[in-house]
Each structure stands twice: as structure tokens, then as C-alpha cells.
Coordinates of C-alpha atoms and ligand atoms in Angstrom, one line a residue:
X67 CA 0.0 0.0 0.0
X68 CA 1.4 3.5 -0.8
X69 CA 2.4 5.6 2.1
X70 CA 0.0 8.5 2.6
X71 CA 2.5 11.3 3.5
X72 CA -0.1 14.1 3.1
X73 CA -2.3 13.0 6.0
X74 CA 0.7 12.5 8.3
X75 CA 1.7 14.8 11.0
X76 CA 5.2 16.2 10.4
X77 CA 7.8 14.3 12.5
X78 CA 9.7 16.4 15.0
X79 CA 13.4 16.6 15.2
X80 CA 15.0 16.5 18.6
X81 CA 18.5 17.9 18.7
X82 CA 21.0 16.4 21.1
X83 CA 23.0 18.7 23.4
X84 CA 25.2 16.8 25.9
X85 CA 26.7 19.0 28.5
X86 CA 29.1 16.3 29.5
X87 CA 32.8 15.5 29.2
X88 CA 32.3 11.9 28.2
X89 CA 29.3 11.4 25.9
X90 CA 30.0 9.0 23.1
X91 CA 29.7 11.5 20.3
X92 CA 29.7 15.1 21.5
X93 CA 31.4 14.5 24.9
X94 CA 33.6 17.5 25.9
X95 CA 32.4 19.8 23.1
X96 CA 29.8 21.6 25.1
X97 CA 30.9 21.5 28.7
X98 CA 31.5 25.2 28.4
X99 CA 28.2 27.2 29.1
X100 CA 28.7 29.6 26.2
X101 CA 29.4 26.8 23.7
X102 CA 26.4 24.8 24.9
X103 CA 24.2 27.8 24.5
X104 CA 25.5 28.6 21.0
X105 CA 25.0 25.0 19.9
X106 CA 21.5 24.9 21.3
X107 CA 20.5 28.1 19.5
X108 CA 22.2 26.9 16.4
X109 CA 20.2 23.7 16.4
X110 CA 17.0 25.7 16.9
X111 CA 17.9 27.8 13.9
X112 CA 18.6 24.7 11.9
X113 CA 15.1 23.5 12.6
X114 CA 15.2 21.5 15.8
X115 CA 11.7 21.4 17.4
X116 CA 13.2 20.3 20.7
X117 CA 16.7 20.6 22.1
X118 CA 17.5 17.6 24.5
X119 CA 19.9 18.7 27.2
X120 CA 21.7 15.9 29.1
X121 CA 24.3 16.1 31.9
X122 CA 25.1 12.4 32.3
X123 CA 26.3 10.1 29.6
X124 CA 24.4 6.9 29.1
X125 CA 26.9 5.3 26.8
X126 CA 27.8 1.7 27.5
X127 CA 30.1 1.5 30.6
X128 CA 29.4 5.1 31.6
X129 CA 29.9 6.0 35.3
X130 CA 27.0 7.7 37.0
X131 CA 27.3 11.4 37.7
X132 CA 26.4 12.8 41.2
X133 CA 23.1 14.7 41.3
X134 CA 24.7 18.1 42.3
X135 CA 27.2 17.9 39.3
X136 CA 24.4 17.0 36.9
X137 CA 22.3 19.9 38.1
X138 CA 25.4 22.2 37.8
X139 CA 25.8 21.1 34.2
X140 CA 22.3 21.3 32.9
X141 CA 20.3 24.0 34.7
X142 CA 22.0 27.2 33.4
X143 CA 21.8 25.9 29.8
X144 CA 18.2 24.9 30.1
X145 CA 17.2 28.3 31.6
X146 CA 19.0 30.1 28.9
X147 CA 17.6 28.0 26.0
X148 CA 14.0 27.7 27.2
X149 CA 12.9 31.2 26.1
X150 CA 14.0 30.4 22.6
X151 CA 13.3 26.8 21.8
X152 CA 11.4 23.9 23.4
X153 CA 13.7 22.0 25.8
X154 CA 13.7 18.5 27.1
X155 CA 15.9 17.2 29.9
X156 CA 17.6 13.8 29.4
X157 CA 17.9 12.4 33.0
X158 CA 17.2 9.4 35.2
X159 CA 17.2 11.4 38.4
X160 CA 13.9 12.7 39.8
X161 CA 15.6 15.7 41.6
X162 CA 17.3 16.7 38.3
X163 CA 14.1 16.3 36.4
X164 CA 12.1 18.5 38.8
X165 CA 14.6 21.3 38.8
X166 CA 15.1 21.1 35.1
X167 CA 11.3 21.4 34.6
X168 CA 11.3 24.4 36.9
X169 CA 14.1 26.0 34.9
X170 CA 12.0 25.8 31.7
X171 CA 12.2 22.2 30.2
X172 CA 8.8 21.0 29.1
X173 CA 9.6 17.4 28.2
X174 CA 11.2 14.7 30.5
X175 CA 13.3 12.4 28.4
X176 CA 13.4 9.4 30.7
X177 CA 15.7 6.5 29.5
X178 CA 14.7 4.7 32.8
X179 CA 11.0 4.9 31.8
X180 CA 10.2 5.3 35.5
X181 CA 9.2 8.9 36.1
X182 CA 5.7 9.1 34.5
X183 CA 4.1 10.3 37.8
X184 CA 6.6 13.1 38.0
X185 CA 5.7 14.1 34.4
X186 CA 2.0 13.9 35.1
X187 CA 2.3 16.0 38.3
X188 CA 4.3 18.6 36.4
X189 CA 2.0 18.5 33.4
X190 CA 4.8 18.0 30.9
X191 CA 5.7 15.6 28.0
X192 CA 7.3 12.3 28.8
X193 CA 9.5 10.0 26.8
X194 CA 9.5 6.4 27.9
X195 CA 12.5 4.5 26.6
X196 CA 13.2 0.8 26.8
X197 CA 16.6 -0.3 28.2
X198 CA 17.7 -3.7 29.3
X199 CA 19.9 -3.3 32.4
X200 CA 21.8 -0.1 33.1
X201 CA 24.3 1.8 31.0
X202 CA 27.2 0.5 33.1
X203 CA 26.6 -3.2 32.1
X204 CA 23.9 -3.2 29.4
X205 CA 26.1 -4.2 26.5
X206 CA 27.8 -7.1 28.3
X207 CA 25.3 -9.8 27.3
X208 CA 21.9 -8.5 26.1
X209 CA 19.4 -11.4 25.8
X210 CA 15.9 -11.6 24.5
X211 CA 13.6 -14.4 23.4
X212 CA 11.8 -12.0 21.0
X213 CA 13.2 -8.4 21.2
X214 CA 10.4 -6.8 19.3
X215 CA 7.7 -8.4 21.3
X216 CA 9.4 -7.7 24.6
X217 CA 10.1 -4.1 23.8
X218 CA 6.6 -3.5 22.6
X219 CA 5.0 -5.1 25.6
X220 CA 7.2 -3.1 28.0
X221 CA 6.5 0.2 26.3
X222 CA 2.7 -0.5 26.1
X223 CA 2.7 -1.1 29.9
X224 CA 4.6 2.1 30.6
X225 CA 2.4 4.1 28.2
X226 CA -0.8 2.9 29.8
X227 CA 0.5 3.8 33.3
X228 CA 1.5 7.2 32.0
X229 CA -2.0 7.7 30.4
X230 CA -3.7 6.6 33.6
X231 CA -1.6 9.1 35.6
X232 CA -2.6 11.9 33.3
X233 CA 0.7 12.6 31.4
X234 CA -0.4 15.1 28.8
X235 CA 2.0 14.2 26.0
X236 CA 3.8 10.9 25.6
X237 CA 6.4 9.2 23.3
X238 CA 7.5 5.6 23.4
X239 CA 11.1 4.8 22.3
X240 CA 12.6 1.4 21.6
X241 CA 16.0 2.5 23.0
X242 CA 18.3 1.6 20.1
X243 CA 21.6 0.6 21.6
X244 CA 20.4 0.3 25.2
X245 CA 21.0 -3.4 26.1
X246 CA 20.8 -4.5 22.5
X247 CA 23.0 -6.3 20.0
X248 CA 23.4 -5.0 16.4
X249 CA 20.9 -7.7 15.4
X250 CA 18.4 -6.5 18.1
X251 CA 18.7 -2.9 16.9
X252 CA 18.1 -4.0 13.2
X253 CA 15.1 -6.1 14.3
X254 CA 13.6 -3.1 16.1
X255 CA 14.2 -0.9 13.1
X256 CA 12.7 -3.4 10.7
X257 CA 9.6 -3.6 12.9
X258 CA 9.2 0.1 13.6
X259 CA 5.8 0.0 11.7
X260 CA 4.5 -2.3 14.5
X261 CA 5.6 0.0 17.2
X262 CA 4.0 2.9 15.4
X263 CA 0.7 1.2 15.1
X264 CA 0.5 0.6 18.9
X265 CA -1.3 3.9 19.2
X266 CA 1.3 6.2 20.8
X267 CA 3.7 8.5 19.2
X268 CA 7.2 6.9 18.7
X269 CA 10.6 8.5 19.2
X270 CA 13.7 6.9 17.7
X271 CA 17.4 7.7 18.3
X272 CA 19.9 6.0 16.1
X273 CA 22.2 9.0 15.5
X274 CA 25.9 8.1 15.3
X275 CA 25.4 4.9 17.3
X276 CA 28.0 2.2 17.3
X277 CA 25.9 -0.4 15.4
X278 CA 25.9 2.0 12.4
X279 CA 29.7 2.1 12.5
X280 CA 29.7 -1.7 12.4
X281 CA 27.3 -2.0 9.4
X282 CA 29.1 0.7 7.4
X283 CA 32.8 0.0 8.4
X284 CA 35.6 2.4 7.7
X285 CA 39.1 1.9 6.3
X286 CA 40.3 -1.7 6.4
X287 CA 36.9 -3.0 7.7
X288 CA 37.4 -1.3 11.1
X289 CA 34.4 0.2 13.0
X290 CA 33.6 3.5 11.4
X291 CA 34.5 6.3 13.9
X292 CA 31.7 8.4 15.3
X293 CA 32.5 11.3 12.9
X294 CA 32.0 9.0 9.9
X295 CA 28.4 7.9 10.7
X296 CA 26.4 10.7 9.2
X297 CA 25.2 8.9 6.1
X298 CA 24.1 5.9 8.2
X299 CA 22.4 8.1 10.7
X300 CA 20.5 9.9 8.0
X301 CA 19.5 6.7 6.3
X302 CA 18.1 5.3 9.5
X303 CA 16.3 8.6 10.5
X304 CA 14.7 8.7 7.0
X305 CA 13.7 5.1 7.3
X306 CA 12.2 5.8 10.8
X307 CA 10.2 8.8 9.5
X308 CA 9.0 6.8 6.6
X309 CA 7.8 4.1 9.0
X310 CA 5.8 6.8 10.8
X311 CA 7.7 7.7 13.9
X312 CA 6.7 11.1 15.4
X313 CA 10.2 12.2 16.4
X314 CA 13.8 11.4 15.7
X315 CA 16.6 12.3 18.2
X316 CA 19.7 13.4 16.3
X317 CA 23.1 15.2 16.6
X318 CA 23.0 16.4 12.9
X319 CA 19.9 18.6 12.9
X320 CA 20.5 20.5 9.7
X321 CA 21.1 17.3 7.7
X322 CA 18.2 15.5 9.2
X323 CA 15.8 18.3 8.5
X324 CA 16.9 18.2 4.9
X325 CA 16.6 14.4 4.8
X326 CA 13.1 14.7 6.2
X327 CA 12.1 17.1 3.5
X328 CA 13.4 14.6 0.9
X329 CA 11.5 11.6 2.2
X330 CA 8.4 13.8 2.0
X331 CA 7.6 14.1 5.7
X332 CA 8.7 17.7 6.4
X333 CA 7.7 20.9 4.7
Ligands
LIG500 N1 20.2 7.8 23.3 C1 21.1 8.4 24.0 C2 20.7 9.2 25.1 N2 19.5 9.5 25.3 N3 17.2 9.2 24.8 C3 16.2 8.7 24.1 N4 14.9 8.9 24.4 N5 16.5 7.8 23.1 C4 17.8 7.5 22.7 O1 18.0 6.7 21.8 C5 18.9 8.1 23.5 C6 18.5 9.0 24.6 C7 22.6 8.2 23.7 O2 23.1 9.2 22.9 P1 23.9 10.5 23.4 O3 23.0 11.3 24.2 O4 24.4 11.1 22.2 O5 25.1 9.9 24.1 P2 25.5 9.8 25.7 O6 24.5 9.0 26.3 O7 26.8 9.2 25.7 O8 25.5 11.2 26.2

């Protein structure tokens, strides 16, 4: 059946802004307040609908950051960006979430998928992401009987809880790379249509992730470095938007906005 682009809502583009020294892609680039602010405003000018501010890396093996340090990193940037662009906070800590929302964030990007009540009480959007394990150990030995079925049933359960609690705006996210092998990631991408037909808006983040570097290797067949994963990131974002996702989370906002226009989803 042909895809009916005309009747579709335009997918949103969420730009990634990590105010961390150690994020897998942009770690160390935006630890400085001025640089973070400039990048956030730049992404807004490039067409980002939401800028996602994070103060703790969730890359495989990442060490947790103390609450006070995470607050110190994200609050000034969120407060400065919020008058100019919609801001989400990428955190797993309730205290950080509360303060970030007070500082002006209006979406809680929750990779632990546990803070629906907090989002409901604050009257803000909530992203529920699937993850097997924790960032520290999640890539050691991910195991599923049926990754698509397990991720879908987990997300459906979280989405129902959030709806019952009164969360006003909700996205479900399969958590590409979070406790998943490359095969698991590809299965989830291949079945995005199923996730999208569950009845809730879907967010997907493939941007610059390791599995893309494995599939499109660099020189000598080695893992393509983070800086050489743009084409694969765009291809997967375009695929996700074609499947009907409502939002893609990306580092390369400008290129993704252009790719979205080309696949017919964005005008
Ligand atoms: N991926 C990352 C972080 N947060 N949130 C959602 N909802 N979905 C994702 O796929 C997702 C996410 C990992 O990417 P990044 O923020 O660039 O790296 P790091 O965790 O190292 O800061």
C-alpha cells in the first residue's frame, strides 16, 4: 500500500545537546556554558523542534554522575535556552528532572522509563525509553527471546501507566543501543511500523550509534568512527520517519531536517 504522506503529522526533530565531558559523540564539546548555549541556539535555527539537554552520559560503561554535578551542568543551559526553543531534559534522576522542569524544560526524556508520575504532576511531556539493564553493564550480554515483542509489551505497559496518571504528552522509544546487539537494533528498526501502530507517538534515536559504524565500516573494515556515521544516521532517520515515527533524536539537525524534506515528511 502506498504511504500517505499528506495525512501525516510532520515528524519532530530533537537535537542532542550533551553538557558532559564523556558522551560517546559530542562529549567535551559543550561543557562550556557559552558553547552549549551557542550549539542549542544553532540547532534551533537549523530546525530542531526540541533541544534535548543531558548532563550524564548513558553510553555503554558510563559511570554515574552525582546529582549536584548533573544539576550544575544542565540548569544554566536549560534556563538560557528555554525562552528560545522547546527544551527536554535527558535524565534518570527525579531531583534533576524536577529542577530542570522548573528551569523551563517541558519534556522529560526518561531513559529509565520510571518517572511518569513526575511528568504527570508537572503537566509536561514524557519520553519512555526501553533499556535492558543499566548503562554500566547493558552491552555485556543482552538477551531476548523476542526483542520486538518484549520491547513493545514493556512500552505499552509504561504508556498505559502514564496515560492513567494523566501525562499530557507521551512518546515511546525502543531504546536503540540500550542493552541490544546489532541484530536486536536492526530487528527493532525493521519492525518500527508495528511500534508505530500501537497507538502512541514513537521517538527513535539511532544517531551516530555504534551499530551504524559496524554496518558501514571504515578503512580496512574497522568500526567507522563516530564522525563518519552521518550517512548511516540519515538513512536510519529517513527510514524511521517513513515508518511513521513522530520524532527522531539526532546530533546532525541540519542534515536530518533536509533528509526529512526529501522523504516527504517535512515541509
Ligand atoms: N540515546 C542516547 C541518550 N538518550 N534518549 C532517548 N529517548 N533515546 C535514545 O536513543 C537516547 C536517549 C545516547 O546518545 P547520546 O546522548 O548522544 O550519548 P550519551 O548517552 O553518551 O550522552
